């Protein structure tokens, strides 16, 4: 989404995460030992991983577009949101990706996620985006993670601010283009 928003040139490479393989059959872990986190390979061969790092790197390619200036208080507020999304929301889905998760663990996981959703919904109930009136990389990240609720059959109706946020972000042209590229929309 961020690559599309910034109109940056890139070549997406689909990874079979369960098999850890690239389209040519090679092991994804050979280029990304973490194996399950996103990776960005730069033109010079440098590789960066971790969603919140990639998002900030990309935003800094076109300063002032999707992130406040580096060193500003607003940038630290953005980093606070990125950390919360990464460690509390994104990571909170972890147990649900296990097809053999016990029902009790699933319930506890969804309950814990609900607490996080409530916190985010408080902010999004007062403003259209996490940082206020402007779409940022944190909104792109949150949108992706919230979309996992559909896959895991988690009802977001108790948090209307989140469903409204999803609908608002889904309308963005860059999001529509990305969903098509990813094969998630027609």
mmCIF file of C-alpha atoms in Angstrom:
data_model
loop_
_atom_site.group_PDB
_atom_site.id
_atom_site.type_symbol
_atom_site.label_atom_id
_atom_site.label_comp_id
_atom_site.label_asym_id
_atom_site.label_seq_id
_atom_site.Cartn_x
_atom_site.Cartn_y
_atom_site.Cartn_z
ATOM 1 C CA UNK A 1 0.000 0.000 0.000
ATOM 2 C CA UNK A 2 2.766 2.428 0.927
ATOM 3 C CA UNK A 3 4.715 1.689 -2.242
ATOM 4 C CA UNK A 4 1.560 2.434 -4.240
ATOM 5 C CA UNK A 5 0.728 5.558 -2.209
ATOM 6 C CA UNK A 6 4.210 6.942 -2.871
ATOM 7 C CA UNK A 7 4.260 5.800 -6.496
ATOM 8 C CA UNK A 8 7.605 4.062 -5.965
ATOM 9 C CA UNK A 9 8.819 1.489 -8.470
ATOM 10 C CA UNK A 10 9.059 -2.028 -7.086
ATOM 11 C CA UNK A 11 8.861 -5.665 -8.068
ATOM 12 C CA UNK A 12 6.713 -7.756 -5.718
ATOM 13 C CA UNK A 13 7.788 -11.350 -5.219
ATOM 14 C CA UNK A 14 5.232 -13.758 -3.824
ATOM 15 C CA UNK A 15 6.501 -15.978 -1.028
ATOM 16 C CA UNK A 16 4.849 -19.250 -0.039
ATOM 17 C CA UNK A 17 5.137 -18.651 3.707
ATOM 18 C CA UNK A 18 4.125 -22.140 4.898
ATOM 19 C CA UNK A 19 6.705 -23.711 2.572
ATOM 20 C CA UNK A 20 9.192 -20.808 2.917
ATOM 21 C CA UNK A 21 9.775 -20.850 -0.828
ATOM 22 C CA UNK A 22 10.172 -18.261 -3.541
ATOM 23 C CA UNK A 23 8.574 -18.688 -6.995
ATOM 24 C CA UNK A 24 11.741 -20.421 -8.288
ATOM 25 C CA UNK A 25 11.451 -23.001 -5.474
ATOM 26 C CA UNK A 26 14.411 -21.655 -3.501
ATOM 27 C CA UNK A 27 14.244 -21.261 0.275
ATOM 28 C CA UNK A 28 13.060 -17.793 1.318
ATOM 29 C CA UNK A 29 15.053 -18.180 4.548
ATOM 30 C CA UNK A 30 18.257 -18.112 2.500
ATOM 31 C CA UNK A 31 17.653 -14.406 1.847
ATOM 32 C CA UNK A 32 15.536 -13.684 4.927
ATOM 33 C CA UNK A 33 16.585 -15.846 7.893
ATOM 34 C CA UNK A 34 13.608 -14.548 9.905
ATOM 35 C CA UNK A 35 11.477 -16.419 7.379
ATOM 36 C CA UNK A 36 8.085 -14.901 8.057
ATOM 37 C CA UNK A 37 8.555 -11.137 8.196
ATOM 38 C CA UNK A 38 8.391 -8.910 5.127
ATOM 39 C CA UNK A 39 11.630 -8.003 3.439
ATOM 40 C CA UNK A 40 12.610 -5.200 1.113
ATOM 41 C CA UNK A 41 15.680 -5.598 -1.050
ATOM 42 C CA UNK A 42 17.129 -2.300 -2.222
ATOM 43 C CA UNK A 43 18.775 -1.715 -5.595
ATOM 44 C CA UNK A 44 22.240 -2.115 -4.021
ATOM 45 C CA UNK A 45 21.289 -5.502 -2.522
ATOM 46 C CA UNK A 46 20.791 -4.229 1.031
ATOM 47 C CA UNK A 47 17.922 -6.042 2.723
ATOM 48 C CA UNK A 48 15.637 -4.548 5.346
ATOM 49 C CA UNK A 49 13.059 -6.451 7.386
ATOM 50 C CA UNK A 50 10.310 -5.737 9.940
ATOM 51 C CA UNK A 51 7.143 -3.983 8.847
ATOM 52 C CA UNK A 52 7.520 -0.847 10.957
ATOM 53 C CA UNK A 53 11.105 -0.337 9.715
ATOM 54 C CA UNK A 54 10.152 -0.883 6.072
ATOM 55 C CA UNK A 55 7.257 1.541 6.382
ATOM 56 C CA UNK A 56 9.450 4.299 7.794
ATOM 57 C CA UNK A 57 12.188 3.680 5.237
ATOM 58 C CA UNK A 58 9.673 3.946 2.404
ATOM 59 C CA UNK A 59 7.989 7.043 3.850
ATOM 60 C CA UNK A 60 11.384 8.713 4.084
ATOM 61 C CA UNK A 61 11.899 8.238 0.337
ATOM 62 C CA UNK A 62 9.343 11.034 -0.117
ATOM 63 C CA UNK A 63 9.576 13.140 3.054
ATOM 64 C CA UNK A 64 6.456 14.847 4.282
ATOM 65 C CA UNK A 65 4.032 12.542 2.508
ATOM 66 C CA UNK A 66 3.156 9.618 4.785
ATOM 67 C CA UNK A 67 5.205 10.380 7.904
ATOM 68 C CA UNK A 68 6.109 13.467 9.901
ATOM 69 C CA UNK A 69 9.725 14.670 9.685
ATOM 70 C CA UNK A 70 12.398 12.561 11.371
ATOM 71 C CA UNK A 71 13.224 13.918 14.816
ATOM 72 C CA UNK A 72 9.905 15.726 15.278
ATOM 73 C CA UNK A 73 7.600 14.975 18.184
ATOM 74 C CA UNK A 74 4.945 13.947 15.656
ATOM 75 C CA UNK A 75 7.375 11.356 14.213
ATOM 76 C CA UNK A 76 7.764 9.847 17.655
ATOM 77 C CA UNK A 77 3.979 9.723 18.006
ATOM 78 C CA UNK A 78 3.874 7.874 14.680
ATOM 79 C CA UNK A 79 6.580 5.481 15.878
ATOM 80 C CA UNK A 80 4.510 4.906 19.012
ATOM 81 C CA UNK A 81 1.557 3.824 16.847
ATOM 82 C CA UNK A 82 3.772 1.628 14.661
ATOM 83 C CA UNK A 83 5.196 -0.104 17.730
ATOM 84 C CA UNK A 84 1.741 -0.638 19.213
ATOM 85 C CA UNK A 85 0.388 -2.084 15.967
ATOM 86 C CA UNK A 86 3.434 -4.341 15.585
ATOM 87 C CA UNK A 87 3.685 -5.643 19.134
ATOM 88 C CA UNK A 88 0.121 -5.566 20.392
ATOM 89 C CA UNK A 89 -2.131 -5.995 17.382
ATOM 90 C CA UNK A 90 -0.042 -7.711 14.682
ATOM 91 C CA UNK A 91 1.729 -10.035 17.126
ATOM 92 C CA UNK A 92 -1.561 -10.574 18.950
ATOM 93 C CA UNK A 93 -2.862 -12.553 15.982
ATOM 94 C CA UNK A 94 0.003 -15.063 16.309
ATOM 95 C CA UNK A 95 -1.844 -17.974 17.942
ATOM 96 C CA UNK A 96 -4.699 -17.713 15.431
ATOM 97 C CA UNK A 97 -2.420 -18.678 12.521
ATOM 98 C CA UNK A 98 -1.959 -22.139 14.060
ATOM 99 C CA UNK A 99 -4.665 -24.384 12.544
ATOM 100 C CA UNK A 100 -4.565 -26.605 15.663
ATOM 101 C CA UNK A 101 -5.096 -23.748 18.125
ATOM 102 C CA UNK A 102 -7.191 -24.888 21.075
ATOM 103 C CA UNK A 103 -10.614 -23.222 21.365
ATOM 104 C CA UNK A 104 -9.744 -21.775 24.788
ATOM 105 C CA UNK A 105 -6.540 -20.231 23.418
ATOM 106 C CA UNK A 106 -8.471 -18.830 20.467
ATOM 107 C CA UNK A 107 -11.001 -17.238 22.837
ATOM 108 C CA UNK A 108 -8.277 -15.698 25.032
ATOM 109 C CA UNK A 109 -6.454 -14.422 21.950
ATOM 110 C CA UNK A 110 -9.579 -12.799 20.529
ATOM 111 C CA UNK A 111 -10.388 -11.287 23.924
ATOM 112 C CA UNK A 112 -6.890 -9.794 24.173
ATOM 113 C CA UNK A 113 -7.169 -8.464 20.621
ATOM 114 C CA UNK A 114 -10.520 -6.964 21.561
ATOM 115 C CA UNK A 115 -8.812 -4.935 24.291
ATOM 116 C CA UNK A 116 -6.348 -3.618 21.691
ATOM 117 C CA UNK A 117 -9.156 -2.928 19.220
ATOM 118 C CA UNK A 118 -10.955 -0.922 21.905
ATOM 119 C CA UNK A 119 -7.889 1.232 22.469
ATOM 120 C CA UNK A 120 -7.466 1.939 18.745
ATOM 121 C CA UNK A 121 -11.201 2.546 18.313
ATOM 122 C CA UNK A 122 -11.084 5.286 20.973
ATOM 123 C CA UNK A 123 -8.689 7.239 18.759
ATOM 124 C CA UNK A 124 -10.434 6.463 15.474
ATOM 125 C CA UNK A 125 -13.788 7.420 16.982
ATOM 126 C CA UNK A 126 -12.495 10.999 17.308
ATOM 127 C CA UNK A 127 -10.517 11.386 14.080
ATOM 128 C CA UNK A 128 -10.308 9.719 10.653
ATOM 129 C CA UNK A 129 -6.704 8.519 10.976
ATOM 130 C CA UNK A 130 -4.426 7.436 13.791
ATOM 131 C CA UNK A 131 -2.420 10.665 13.628
ATOM 132 C CA UNK A 132 -5.414 12.951 13.105
ATOM 133 C CA UNK A 133 -6.577 14.280 9.753
ATOM 134 C CA UNK A 134 -3.747 12.853 7.638
ATOM 135 C CA UNK A 135 -3.263 9.313 6.323
ATOM 136 C CA UNK A 136 0.114 7.878 7.370
ATOM 137 C CA UNK A 137 2.070 4.650 7.187
ATOM 138 C CA UNK A 138 0.497 3.639 10.516
ATOM 139 C CA UNK A 139 -2.941 3.679 8.892
ATOM 140 C CA UNK A 140 -1.723 1.478 6.044
ATOM 141 C CA UNK A 141 -0.247 -0.987 8.550
ATOM 142 C CA UNK A 142 -3.360 -1.047 10.723
ATOM 143 C CA UNK A 143 -5.587 -1.565 7.686
ATOM 144 C CA UNK A 144 -3.648 -4.681 6.676
ATOM 145 C CA UNK A 145 -3.757 -6.156 10.164
ATOM 146 C CA UNK A 146 -7.453 -5.383 10.671
ATOM 147 C CA UNK A 147 -8.203 -7.186 7.417
ATOM 148 C CA UNK A 148 -6.994 -10.371 9.083
ATOM 149 C CA UNK A 149 -10.151 -10.289 11.214
ATOM 150 C CA UNK A 150 -12.134 -11.423 8.178
ATOM 151 C CA UNK A 151 -9.843 -14.384 7.608
ATOM 152 C CA UNK A 152 -10.028 -15.367 11.282
ATOM 153 C CA UNK A 153 -13.773 -14.680 11.554
ATOM 154 C CA UNK A 154 -13.437 -12.009 14.235
ATOM 155 C CA UNK A 155 -16.445 -9.704 14.371
ATOM 156 C CA UNK A 156 -15.496 -6.017 14.493
ATOM 157 C CA UNK A 157 -19.077 -4.810 15.012
ATOM 158 C CA UNK A 158 -18.368 -3.931 18.668
ATOM 159 C CA UNK A 159 -15.914 -1.311 17.336
ATOM 160 C CA UNK A 160 -17.746 0.647 14.615
ATOM 161 C CA UNK A 161 -14.865 3.124 14.403
ATOM 162 C CA UNK A 162 -12.691 0.253 13.149
ATOM 163 C CA UNK A 163 -15.150 -0.896 10.488
ATOM 164 C CA UNK A 164 -15.583 2.716 9.353
ATOM 165 C CA UNK A 165 -11.783 3.076 9.226
ATOM 166 C CA UNK A 166 -11.479 -0.092 7.128
ATOM 167 C CA UNK A 167 -14.122 1.138 4.690
ATOM 168 C CA UNK A 168 -12.485 4.575 4.443
ATOM 169 C CA UNK A 169 -9.015 3.147 3.778
ATOM 170 C CA UNK A 170 -10.329 0.519 1.345
ATOM 171 C CA UNK A 171 -11.576 3.313 -0.929
ATOM 172 C CA UNK A 172 -8.104 4.771 -1.449
ATOM 173 C CA UNK A 173 -6.872 4.197 -5.017
ATOM 174 C CA UNK A 174 -3.495 2.919 -3.795
ATOM 175 C CA UNK A 175 -5.238 0.383 -1.559
ATOM 176 C CA UNK A 176 -7.466 -0.787 -4.409
ATOM 177 C CA UNK A 177 -4.414 -1.179 -6.671
ATOM 178 C CA UNK A 178 -2.526 -3.080 -3.978
ATOM 179 C CA UNK A 179 -5.408 -5.449 -3.273
ATOM 180 C CA UNK A 180 -5.540 -6.277 -6.990
ATOM 181 C CA UNK A 181 -1.780 -6.849 -7.187
ATOM 182 C CA UNK A 182 -1.983 -9.116 -4.124
ATOM 183 C CA UNK A 183 -4.894 -11.046 -5.624
ATOM 184 C CA UNK A 184 -7.207 -9.966 -2.800
ATOM 185 C CA UNK A 185 -9.616 -8.008 -5.027
ATOM 186 C CA UNK A 186 -10.839 -8.210 -8.583
#
